[in-house]
PDB file of C-alpha atoms in Angstrom:
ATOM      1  CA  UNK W 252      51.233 107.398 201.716  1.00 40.00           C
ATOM      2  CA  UNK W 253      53.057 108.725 198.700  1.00 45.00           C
ATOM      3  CA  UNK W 254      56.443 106.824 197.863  1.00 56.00           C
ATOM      4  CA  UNK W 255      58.481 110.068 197.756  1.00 76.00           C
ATOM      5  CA  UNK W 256      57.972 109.809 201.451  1.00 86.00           C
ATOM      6  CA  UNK W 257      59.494 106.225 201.546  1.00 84.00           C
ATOM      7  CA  UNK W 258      62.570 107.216 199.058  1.00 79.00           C
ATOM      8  CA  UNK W 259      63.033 110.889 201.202  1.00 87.00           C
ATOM      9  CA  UNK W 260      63.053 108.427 204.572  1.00 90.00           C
ATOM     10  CA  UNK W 261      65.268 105.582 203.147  1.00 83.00           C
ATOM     11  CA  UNK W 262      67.531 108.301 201.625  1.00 82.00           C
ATOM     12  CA  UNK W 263      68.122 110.014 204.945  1.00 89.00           C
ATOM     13  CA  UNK W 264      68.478 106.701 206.892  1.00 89.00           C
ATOM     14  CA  UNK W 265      71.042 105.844 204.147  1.00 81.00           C
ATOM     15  CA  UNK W 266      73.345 108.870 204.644  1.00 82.00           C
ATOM     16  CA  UNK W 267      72.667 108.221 208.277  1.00 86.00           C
ATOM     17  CA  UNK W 268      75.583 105.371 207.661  1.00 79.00           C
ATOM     18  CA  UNK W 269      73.376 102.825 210.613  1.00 84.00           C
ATOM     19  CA  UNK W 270      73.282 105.645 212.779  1.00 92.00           C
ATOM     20  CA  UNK W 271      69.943 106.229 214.705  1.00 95.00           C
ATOM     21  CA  UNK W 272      68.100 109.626 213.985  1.00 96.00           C
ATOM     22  CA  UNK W 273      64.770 110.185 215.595  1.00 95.00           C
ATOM     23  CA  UNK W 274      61.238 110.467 214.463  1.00 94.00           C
ATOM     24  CA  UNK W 275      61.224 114.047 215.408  1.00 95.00           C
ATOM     25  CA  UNK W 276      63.771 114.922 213.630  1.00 95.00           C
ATOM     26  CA  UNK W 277      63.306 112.856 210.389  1.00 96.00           C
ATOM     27  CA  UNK W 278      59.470 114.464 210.470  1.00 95.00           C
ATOM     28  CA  UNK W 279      61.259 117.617 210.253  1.00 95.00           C
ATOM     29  CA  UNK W 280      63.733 116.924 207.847  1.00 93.00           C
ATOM     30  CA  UNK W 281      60.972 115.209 205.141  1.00 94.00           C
ATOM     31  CA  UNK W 282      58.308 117.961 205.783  1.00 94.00           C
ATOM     32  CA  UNK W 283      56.136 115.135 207.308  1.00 95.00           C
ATOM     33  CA  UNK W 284      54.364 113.976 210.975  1.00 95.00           C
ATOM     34  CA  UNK W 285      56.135 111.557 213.021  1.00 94.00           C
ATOM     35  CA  UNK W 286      52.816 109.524 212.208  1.00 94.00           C
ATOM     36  CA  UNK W 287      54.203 109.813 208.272  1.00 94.00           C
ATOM     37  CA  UNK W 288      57.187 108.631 209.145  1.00 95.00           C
ATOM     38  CA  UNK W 289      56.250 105.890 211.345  1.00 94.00           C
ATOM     39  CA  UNK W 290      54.077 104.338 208.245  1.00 93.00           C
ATOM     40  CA  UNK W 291      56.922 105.371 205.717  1.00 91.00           C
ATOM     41  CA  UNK W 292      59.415 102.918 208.038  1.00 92.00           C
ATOM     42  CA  UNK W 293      56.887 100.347 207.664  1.00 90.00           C
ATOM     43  CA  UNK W 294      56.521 100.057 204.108  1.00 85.00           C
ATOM     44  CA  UNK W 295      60.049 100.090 203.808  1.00 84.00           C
ATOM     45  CA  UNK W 296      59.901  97.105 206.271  1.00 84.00           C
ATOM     46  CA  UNK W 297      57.601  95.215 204.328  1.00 78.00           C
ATOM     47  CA  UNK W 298      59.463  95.861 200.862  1.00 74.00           C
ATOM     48  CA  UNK W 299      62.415  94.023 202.681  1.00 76.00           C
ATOM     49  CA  UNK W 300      64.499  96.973 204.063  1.00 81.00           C
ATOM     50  CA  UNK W 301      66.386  95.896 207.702  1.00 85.00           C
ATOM     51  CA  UNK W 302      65.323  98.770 209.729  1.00 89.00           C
ATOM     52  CA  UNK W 303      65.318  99.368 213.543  1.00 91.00           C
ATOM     53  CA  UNK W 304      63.105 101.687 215.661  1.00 92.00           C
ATOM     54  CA  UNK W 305      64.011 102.054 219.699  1.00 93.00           C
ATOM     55  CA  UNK W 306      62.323 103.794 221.685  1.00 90.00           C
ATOM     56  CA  UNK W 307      64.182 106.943 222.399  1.00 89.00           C
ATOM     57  CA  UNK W 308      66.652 107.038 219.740  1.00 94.00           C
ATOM     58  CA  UNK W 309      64.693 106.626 216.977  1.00 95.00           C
ATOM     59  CA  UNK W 310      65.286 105.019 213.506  1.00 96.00           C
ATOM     60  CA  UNK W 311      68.514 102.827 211.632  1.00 93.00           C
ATOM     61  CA  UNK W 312      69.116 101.265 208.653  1.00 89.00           C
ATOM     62  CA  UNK W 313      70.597  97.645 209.127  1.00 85.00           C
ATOM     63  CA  UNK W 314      70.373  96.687 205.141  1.00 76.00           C
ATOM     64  CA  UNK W 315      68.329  93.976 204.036  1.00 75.00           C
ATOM     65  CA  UNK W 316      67.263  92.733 200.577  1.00 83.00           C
ATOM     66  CA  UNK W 317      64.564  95.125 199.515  1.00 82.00           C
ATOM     67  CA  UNK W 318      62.926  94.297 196.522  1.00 88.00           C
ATOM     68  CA  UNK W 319      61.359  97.369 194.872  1.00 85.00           C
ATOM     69  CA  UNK W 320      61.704 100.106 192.548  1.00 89.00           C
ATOM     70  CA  UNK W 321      63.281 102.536 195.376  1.00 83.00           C
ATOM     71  CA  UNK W 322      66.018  99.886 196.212  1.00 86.00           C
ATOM     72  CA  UNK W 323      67.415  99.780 191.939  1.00 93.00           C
ATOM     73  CA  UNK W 324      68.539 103.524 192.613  1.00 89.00           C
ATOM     74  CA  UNK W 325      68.648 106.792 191.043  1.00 91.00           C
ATOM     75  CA  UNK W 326      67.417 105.570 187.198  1.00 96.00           C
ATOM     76  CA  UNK W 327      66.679 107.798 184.299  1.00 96.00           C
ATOM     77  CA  UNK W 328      63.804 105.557 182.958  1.00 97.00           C
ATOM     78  CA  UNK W 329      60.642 103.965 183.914  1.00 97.00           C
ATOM     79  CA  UNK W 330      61.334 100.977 186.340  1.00 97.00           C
ATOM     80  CA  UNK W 331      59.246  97.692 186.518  1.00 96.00           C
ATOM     81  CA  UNK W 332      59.499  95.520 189.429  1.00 95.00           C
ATOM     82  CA  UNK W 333      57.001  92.262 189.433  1.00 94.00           C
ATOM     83  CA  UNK W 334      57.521  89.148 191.960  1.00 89.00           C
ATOM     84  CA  UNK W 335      56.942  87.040 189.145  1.00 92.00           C
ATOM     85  CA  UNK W 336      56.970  86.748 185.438  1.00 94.00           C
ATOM     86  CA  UNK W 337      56.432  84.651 183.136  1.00 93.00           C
ATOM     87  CA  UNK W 338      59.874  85.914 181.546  1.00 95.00           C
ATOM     88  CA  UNK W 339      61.557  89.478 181.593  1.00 96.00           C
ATOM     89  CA  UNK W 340      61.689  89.930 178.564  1.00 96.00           C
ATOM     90  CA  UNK W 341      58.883  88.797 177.468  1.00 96.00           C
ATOM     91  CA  UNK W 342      57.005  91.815 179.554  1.00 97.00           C
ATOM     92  CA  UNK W 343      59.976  94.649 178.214  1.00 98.00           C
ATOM     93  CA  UNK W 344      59.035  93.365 174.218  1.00 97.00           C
ATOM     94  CA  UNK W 345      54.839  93.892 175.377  1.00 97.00           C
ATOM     95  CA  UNK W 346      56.313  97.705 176.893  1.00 98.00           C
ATOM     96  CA  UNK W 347      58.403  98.044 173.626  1.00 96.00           C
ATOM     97  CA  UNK W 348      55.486  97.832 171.433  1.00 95.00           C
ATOM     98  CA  UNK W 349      53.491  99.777 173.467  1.00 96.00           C
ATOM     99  CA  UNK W 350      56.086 102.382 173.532  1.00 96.00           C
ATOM    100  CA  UNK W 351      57.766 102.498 176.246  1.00 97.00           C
ATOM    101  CA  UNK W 352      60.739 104.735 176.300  1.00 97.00           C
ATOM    102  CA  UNK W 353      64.462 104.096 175.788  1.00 96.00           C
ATOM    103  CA  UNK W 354      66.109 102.675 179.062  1.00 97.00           C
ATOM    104  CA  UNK W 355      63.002 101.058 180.789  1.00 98.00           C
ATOM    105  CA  UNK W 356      63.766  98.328 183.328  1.00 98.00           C
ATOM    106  CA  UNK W 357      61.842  95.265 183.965  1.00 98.00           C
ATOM    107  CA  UNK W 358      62.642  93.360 187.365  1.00 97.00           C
ATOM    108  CA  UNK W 359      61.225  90.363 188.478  1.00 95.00           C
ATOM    109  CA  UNK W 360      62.071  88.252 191.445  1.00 93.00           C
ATOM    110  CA  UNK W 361      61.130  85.144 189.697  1.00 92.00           C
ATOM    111  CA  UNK W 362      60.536  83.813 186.304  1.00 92.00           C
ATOM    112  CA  UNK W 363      58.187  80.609 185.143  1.00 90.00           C
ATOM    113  CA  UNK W 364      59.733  80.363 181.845  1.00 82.00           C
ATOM    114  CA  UNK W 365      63.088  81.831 181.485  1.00 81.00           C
ATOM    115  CA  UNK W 366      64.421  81.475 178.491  1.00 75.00           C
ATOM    116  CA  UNK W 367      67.959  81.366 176.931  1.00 67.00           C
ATOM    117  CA  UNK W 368      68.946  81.191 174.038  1.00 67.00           C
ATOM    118  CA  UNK W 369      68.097  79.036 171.268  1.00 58.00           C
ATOM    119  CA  UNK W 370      64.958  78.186 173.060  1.00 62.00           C
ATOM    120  CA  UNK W 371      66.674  76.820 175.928  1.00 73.00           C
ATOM    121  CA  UNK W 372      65.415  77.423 179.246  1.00 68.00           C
ATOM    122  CA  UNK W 373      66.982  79.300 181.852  1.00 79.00           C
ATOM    123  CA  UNK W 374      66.430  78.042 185.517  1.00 78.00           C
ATOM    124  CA  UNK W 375      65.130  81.456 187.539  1.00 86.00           C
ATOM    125  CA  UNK W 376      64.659  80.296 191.178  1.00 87.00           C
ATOM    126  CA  UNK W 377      62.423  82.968 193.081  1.00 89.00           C
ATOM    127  CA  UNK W 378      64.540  85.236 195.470  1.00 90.00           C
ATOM    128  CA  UNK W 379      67.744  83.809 194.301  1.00 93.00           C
ATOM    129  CA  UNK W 380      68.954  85.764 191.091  1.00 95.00           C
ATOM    130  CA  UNK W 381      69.096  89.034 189.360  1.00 96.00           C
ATOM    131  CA  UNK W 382      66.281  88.889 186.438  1.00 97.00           C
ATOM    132  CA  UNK W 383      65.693  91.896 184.566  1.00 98.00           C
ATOM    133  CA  UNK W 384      65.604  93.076 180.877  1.00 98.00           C
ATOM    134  CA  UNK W 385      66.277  96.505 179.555  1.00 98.00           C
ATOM    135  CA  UNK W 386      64.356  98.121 176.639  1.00 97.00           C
ATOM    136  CA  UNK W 387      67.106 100.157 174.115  1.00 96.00           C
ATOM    137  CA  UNK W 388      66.015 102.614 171.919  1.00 92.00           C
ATOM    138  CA  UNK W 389      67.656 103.594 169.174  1.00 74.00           C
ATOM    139  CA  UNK W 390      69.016 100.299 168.775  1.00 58.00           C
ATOM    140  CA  UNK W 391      72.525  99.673 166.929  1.00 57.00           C
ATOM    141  CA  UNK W 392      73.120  96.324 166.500  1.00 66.00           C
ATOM    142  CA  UNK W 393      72.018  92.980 168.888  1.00 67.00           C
ATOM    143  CA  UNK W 394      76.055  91.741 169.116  1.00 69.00           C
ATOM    144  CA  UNK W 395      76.897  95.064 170.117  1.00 87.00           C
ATOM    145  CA  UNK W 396      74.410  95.261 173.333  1.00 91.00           C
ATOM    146  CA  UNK W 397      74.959  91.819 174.395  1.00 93.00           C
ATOM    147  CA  UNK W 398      79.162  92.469 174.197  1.00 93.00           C
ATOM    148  CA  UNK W 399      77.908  95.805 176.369  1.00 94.00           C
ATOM    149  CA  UNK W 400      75.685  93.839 178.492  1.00 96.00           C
ATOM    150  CA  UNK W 401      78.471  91.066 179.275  1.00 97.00           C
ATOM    151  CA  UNK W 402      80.402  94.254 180.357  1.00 97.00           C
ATOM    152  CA  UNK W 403      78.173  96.120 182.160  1.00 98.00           C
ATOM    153  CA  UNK W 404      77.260  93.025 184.645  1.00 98.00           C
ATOM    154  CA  UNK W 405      81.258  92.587 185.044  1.00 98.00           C
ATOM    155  CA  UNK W 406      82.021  95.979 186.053  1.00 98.00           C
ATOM    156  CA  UNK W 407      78.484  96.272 188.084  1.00 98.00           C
ATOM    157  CA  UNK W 408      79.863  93.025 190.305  1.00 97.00           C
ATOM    158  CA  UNK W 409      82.873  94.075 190.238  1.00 97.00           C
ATOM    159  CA  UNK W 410      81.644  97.420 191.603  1.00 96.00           C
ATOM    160  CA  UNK W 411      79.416  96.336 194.519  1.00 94.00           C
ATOM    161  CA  UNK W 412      80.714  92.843 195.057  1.00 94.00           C
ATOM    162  CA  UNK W 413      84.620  92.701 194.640  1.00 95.00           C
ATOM    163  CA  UNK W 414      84.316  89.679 192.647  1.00 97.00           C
ATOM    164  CA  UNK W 415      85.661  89.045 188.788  1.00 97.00           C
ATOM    165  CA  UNK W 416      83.571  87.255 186.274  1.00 98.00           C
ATOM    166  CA  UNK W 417      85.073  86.056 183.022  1.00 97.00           C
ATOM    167  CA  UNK W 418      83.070  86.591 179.482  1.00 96.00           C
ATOM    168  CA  UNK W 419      82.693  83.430 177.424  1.00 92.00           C
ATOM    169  CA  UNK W 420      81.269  83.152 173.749  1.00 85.00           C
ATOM    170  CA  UNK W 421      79.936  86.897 174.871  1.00 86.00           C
ATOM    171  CA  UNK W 422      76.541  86.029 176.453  1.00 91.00           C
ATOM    172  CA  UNK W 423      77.992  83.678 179.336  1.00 94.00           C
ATOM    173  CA  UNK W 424      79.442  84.868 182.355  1.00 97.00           C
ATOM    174  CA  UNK W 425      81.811  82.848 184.142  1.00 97.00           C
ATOM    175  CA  UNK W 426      82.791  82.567 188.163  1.00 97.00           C
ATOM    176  CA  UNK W 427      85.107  79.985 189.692  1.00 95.00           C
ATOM    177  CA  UNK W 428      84.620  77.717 186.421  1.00 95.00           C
ATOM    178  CA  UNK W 429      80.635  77.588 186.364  1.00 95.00           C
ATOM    179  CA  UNK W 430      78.315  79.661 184.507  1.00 95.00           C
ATOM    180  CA  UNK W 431      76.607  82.434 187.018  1.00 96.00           C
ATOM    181  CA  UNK W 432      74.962  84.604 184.252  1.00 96.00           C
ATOM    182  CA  UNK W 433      73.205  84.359 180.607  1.00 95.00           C
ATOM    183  CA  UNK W 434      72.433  87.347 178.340  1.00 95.00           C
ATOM    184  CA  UNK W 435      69.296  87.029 175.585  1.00 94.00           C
ATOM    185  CA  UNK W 436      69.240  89.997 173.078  1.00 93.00           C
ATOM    186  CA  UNK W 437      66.144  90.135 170.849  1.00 93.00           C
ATOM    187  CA  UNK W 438      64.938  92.890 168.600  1.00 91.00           C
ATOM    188  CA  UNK W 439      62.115  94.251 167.110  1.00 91.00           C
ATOM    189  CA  UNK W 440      61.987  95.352 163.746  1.00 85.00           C
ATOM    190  CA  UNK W 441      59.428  97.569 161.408  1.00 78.00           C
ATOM    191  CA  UNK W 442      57.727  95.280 158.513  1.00 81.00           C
ATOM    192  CA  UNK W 443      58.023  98.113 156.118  1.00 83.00           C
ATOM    193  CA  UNK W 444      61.402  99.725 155.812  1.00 80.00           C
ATOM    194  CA  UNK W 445      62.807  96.349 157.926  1.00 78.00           C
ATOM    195  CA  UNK W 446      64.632  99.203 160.290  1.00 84.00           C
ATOM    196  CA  UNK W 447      65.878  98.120 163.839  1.00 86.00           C
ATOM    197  CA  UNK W 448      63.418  99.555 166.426  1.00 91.00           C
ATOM    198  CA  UNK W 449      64.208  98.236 169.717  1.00 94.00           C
ATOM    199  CA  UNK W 450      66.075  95.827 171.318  1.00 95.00           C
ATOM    200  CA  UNK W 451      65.700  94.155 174.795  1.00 96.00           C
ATOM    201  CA  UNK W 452      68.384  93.172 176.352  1.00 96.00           C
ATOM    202  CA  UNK W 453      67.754  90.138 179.304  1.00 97.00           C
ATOM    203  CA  UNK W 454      70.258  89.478 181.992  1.00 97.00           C
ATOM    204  CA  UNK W 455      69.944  86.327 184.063  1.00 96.00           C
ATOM    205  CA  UNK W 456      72.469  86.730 187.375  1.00 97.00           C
ATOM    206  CA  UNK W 457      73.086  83.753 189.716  1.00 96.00           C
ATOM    207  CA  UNK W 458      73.090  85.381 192.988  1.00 96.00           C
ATOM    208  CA  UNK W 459      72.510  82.739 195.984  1.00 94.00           C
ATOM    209  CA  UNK W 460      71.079  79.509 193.846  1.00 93.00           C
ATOM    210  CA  UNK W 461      72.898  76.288 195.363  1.00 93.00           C
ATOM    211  CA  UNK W 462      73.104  73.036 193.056  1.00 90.00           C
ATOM    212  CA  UNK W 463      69.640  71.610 195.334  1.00 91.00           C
ATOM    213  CA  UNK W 464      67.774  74.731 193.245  1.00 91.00           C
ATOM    214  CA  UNK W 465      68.902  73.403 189.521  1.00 88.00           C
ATOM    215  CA  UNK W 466      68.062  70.181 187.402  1.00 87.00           C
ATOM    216  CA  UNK W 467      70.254  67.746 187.870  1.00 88.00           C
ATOM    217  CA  UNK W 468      71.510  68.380 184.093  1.00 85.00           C
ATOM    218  CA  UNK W 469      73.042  71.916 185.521  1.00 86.00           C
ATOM    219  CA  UNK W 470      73.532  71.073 189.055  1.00 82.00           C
ATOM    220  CA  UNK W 471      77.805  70.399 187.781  1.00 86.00           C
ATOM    221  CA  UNK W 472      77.586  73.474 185.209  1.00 90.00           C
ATOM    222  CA  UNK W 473      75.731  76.503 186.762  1.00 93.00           C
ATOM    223  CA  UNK W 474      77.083  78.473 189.773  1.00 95.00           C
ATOM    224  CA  UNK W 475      76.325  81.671 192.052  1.00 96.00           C
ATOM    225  CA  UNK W 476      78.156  84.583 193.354  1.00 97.00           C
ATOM    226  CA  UNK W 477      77.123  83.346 197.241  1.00 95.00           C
ATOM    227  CA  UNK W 478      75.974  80.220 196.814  1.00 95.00           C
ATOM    228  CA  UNK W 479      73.462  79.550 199.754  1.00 92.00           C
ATOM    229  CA  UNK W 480      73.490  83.255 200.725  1.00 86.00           C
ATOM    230  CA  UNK W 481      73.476  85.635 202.309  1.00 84.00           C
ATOM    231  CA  UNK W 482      75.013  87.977 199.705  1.00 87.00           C
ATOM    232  CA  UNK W 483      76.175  91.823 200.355  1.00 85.00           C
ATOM    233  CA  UNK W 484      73.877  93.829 197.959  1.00 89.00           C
ATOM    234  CA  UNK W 485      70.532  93.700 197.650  1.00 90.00           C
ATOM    235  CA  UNK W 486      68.875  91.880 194.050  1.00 94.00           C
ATOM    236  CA  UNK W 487      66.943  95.365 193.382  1.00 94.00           C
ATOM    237  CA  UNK W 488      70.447  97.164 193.924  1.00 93.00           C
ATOM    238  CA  UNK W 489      72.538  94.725 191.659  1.00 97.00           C
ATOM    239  CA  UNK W 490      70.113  95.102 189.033  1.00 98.00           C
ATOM    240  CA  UNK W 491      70.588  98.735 189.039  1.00 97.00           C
ATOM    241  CA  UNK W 492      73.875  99.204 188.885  1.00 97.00           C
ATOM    242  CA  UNK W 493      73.780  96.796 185.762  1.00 98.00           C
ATOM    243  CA  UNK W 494      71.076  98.423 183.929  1.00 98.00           C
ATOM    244  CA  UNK W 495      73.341 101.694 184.654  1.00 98.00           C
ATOM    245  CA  UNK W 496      76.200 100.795 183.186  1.00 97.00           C
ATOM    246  CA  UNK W 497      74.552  99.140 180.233  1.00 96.00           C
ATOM    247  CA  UNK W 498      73.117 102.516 179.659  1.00 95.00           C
TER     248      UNK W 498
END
C-alpha cells in the first residue's frame, strides 16, 4: 500500500476534527477501495495513530502518539525516523557526508549513546523524549544555530504545548528549575580550503521521563514537560514543529 494513501487518509480524518466519516466516502474522496482504506487505517494504527472504526459510521481520529515520518508534518526535506540509534547525530553527520541535502531530519525514538557535550552523555529513554538532529547546509557559524536551535524548541513548545522554557548558557533549556532539553552543534569542515560545510544540529527534549528513568546523578537536575505522561502532542509532531522553526 503506498504511504500517500496513509498521509491522504490521516489528512482527511484530521480535518474531520474526531468526527466519523465513512469508508465509502473516504474511498471516494482518496480515489481508493474501501478495501484501501481499510488497510490504510491499519497502518496508521500500527504507527501509533488513535483511530476508531464502527460499524455504520465509519472512521475517527482520537490522537495518539504516532511515531513516523507522516506524523513530523508538512517538511521541505528528507525525513529519517529510526526506533533506535546509536545517536542522532551521529546518523545526520554519516547523511552529511554522503550528501544529503540542506534541512534533512533524523528522528529516533531512542538513543544508546546520546551524547552531550564535552563528551558527556545524554540519558535518551526510549518513547520518552524528542531526539532528532537536523543537517544545515550552507552553514554560518555553530553559535549561531545552537542560539537558533535554543529558540526554535522555545517557540515550537510554546506553540503546541502552552508551556515557557528558559535558555541557559544557550544549549540548555530550562522548565520549572530543571534542565528538560540539551542542544549539540557539530560541523564538518573541507581539509583543503578549511571552509564550513555542514553543520548538524542535535536536540535532546525531555518529554515524559520521570526521575525512576535517570541515574541517580540527574535524577535532582533533569526534568520533563509531563513528567510520567501522557503529554498533548505527539514526539513525531514536536519534532516537527522544531525542525520547522529552526529552518
Amino acid at each position: 500500500m503506498p504511504s500517500t494513501t496513509r498521509q491522504a487518509l490521516l489528512q482527511a480524518l484530521s480535518a474531520a476534527g474526531g468526527a466519523y466519516i465513512s469508508g465509502q466516502q473516504l474511498a471516494g474522496q482518496l480515489g481508493v477501495s474501501r478495501a484501501a482504506v481499510h488497510k490504510a487505517a491499519a497502518a496508521l494504527t500500527a504507527q501509533g495513530y488513535a483511530l476508531e472504526a464502527v460499524s455504520r459510521r465509519g472512521y475517527r481520529l482520537l490522537g495518539g502518539d504516532p511515531f513516523c515520518a507522516e506524523a513530523v508534518g508538512p517538511y521541505p526535506a528528507p525525513v529519517q525516523v529510526y526506533d533506535t540509534l546509536e545517536s542522532s547525530n551521529r546518523t545526520a553527520k554519516l547523511l552529511a557526508l554522503d550528501g544529503a541535502p540542506h534541512g534533512t531530519l533524523v528522528l529516533t525514538a531512542h538513543q544508546s549513546a546520546g551524547r552531550g557535550r564535552l563528551g558527556r552523555v545524554f540519558e535518551s529513554p526510549a518513547g520518552k523524549g524528542v531526539y532528532l538532529s537536523v543537517l544545515l547546509r550552507p552553514a554560518a557559524s555553530a553559535q549561531t544555530a545552537t542560539i537558533g536551535a535554543a529558540v526554535a524548541v522555545c517557540r515550537a513548545v510554546q506553540e503546541l504545548c502552552g508551556l515557557e522554557l528558559g535558555i541557559k548558557w544557550v544549549n540548555d533549556l530550562y522548565y520549572q528549575g530543571k534542565k528538560v532539553c540539551g542542544i549539540l552543534t557539530e560541523a564538518g569542515t573541507d581539509l583543503e580550503s578549511g571552509r564550513l560545510e555542514w553543520l548538524v544540529v542535535g536536540i535532546g527534549l525531555n518529554l515524559t521521563a520521570t526521575a525512576a528513568d535517570w541515574p541517580p546523578e540527574l535524577a535532582e537536575k533533569a526534568g520533563s514537560l509531563y513528567p510520567g505522561g501522557p503529554a498533548p502532542v505527539s514526539r513525531a509532531a514536536l519534532a516537527g514543529a522544531i525542525a520547522r522553526q529552526l529552518l
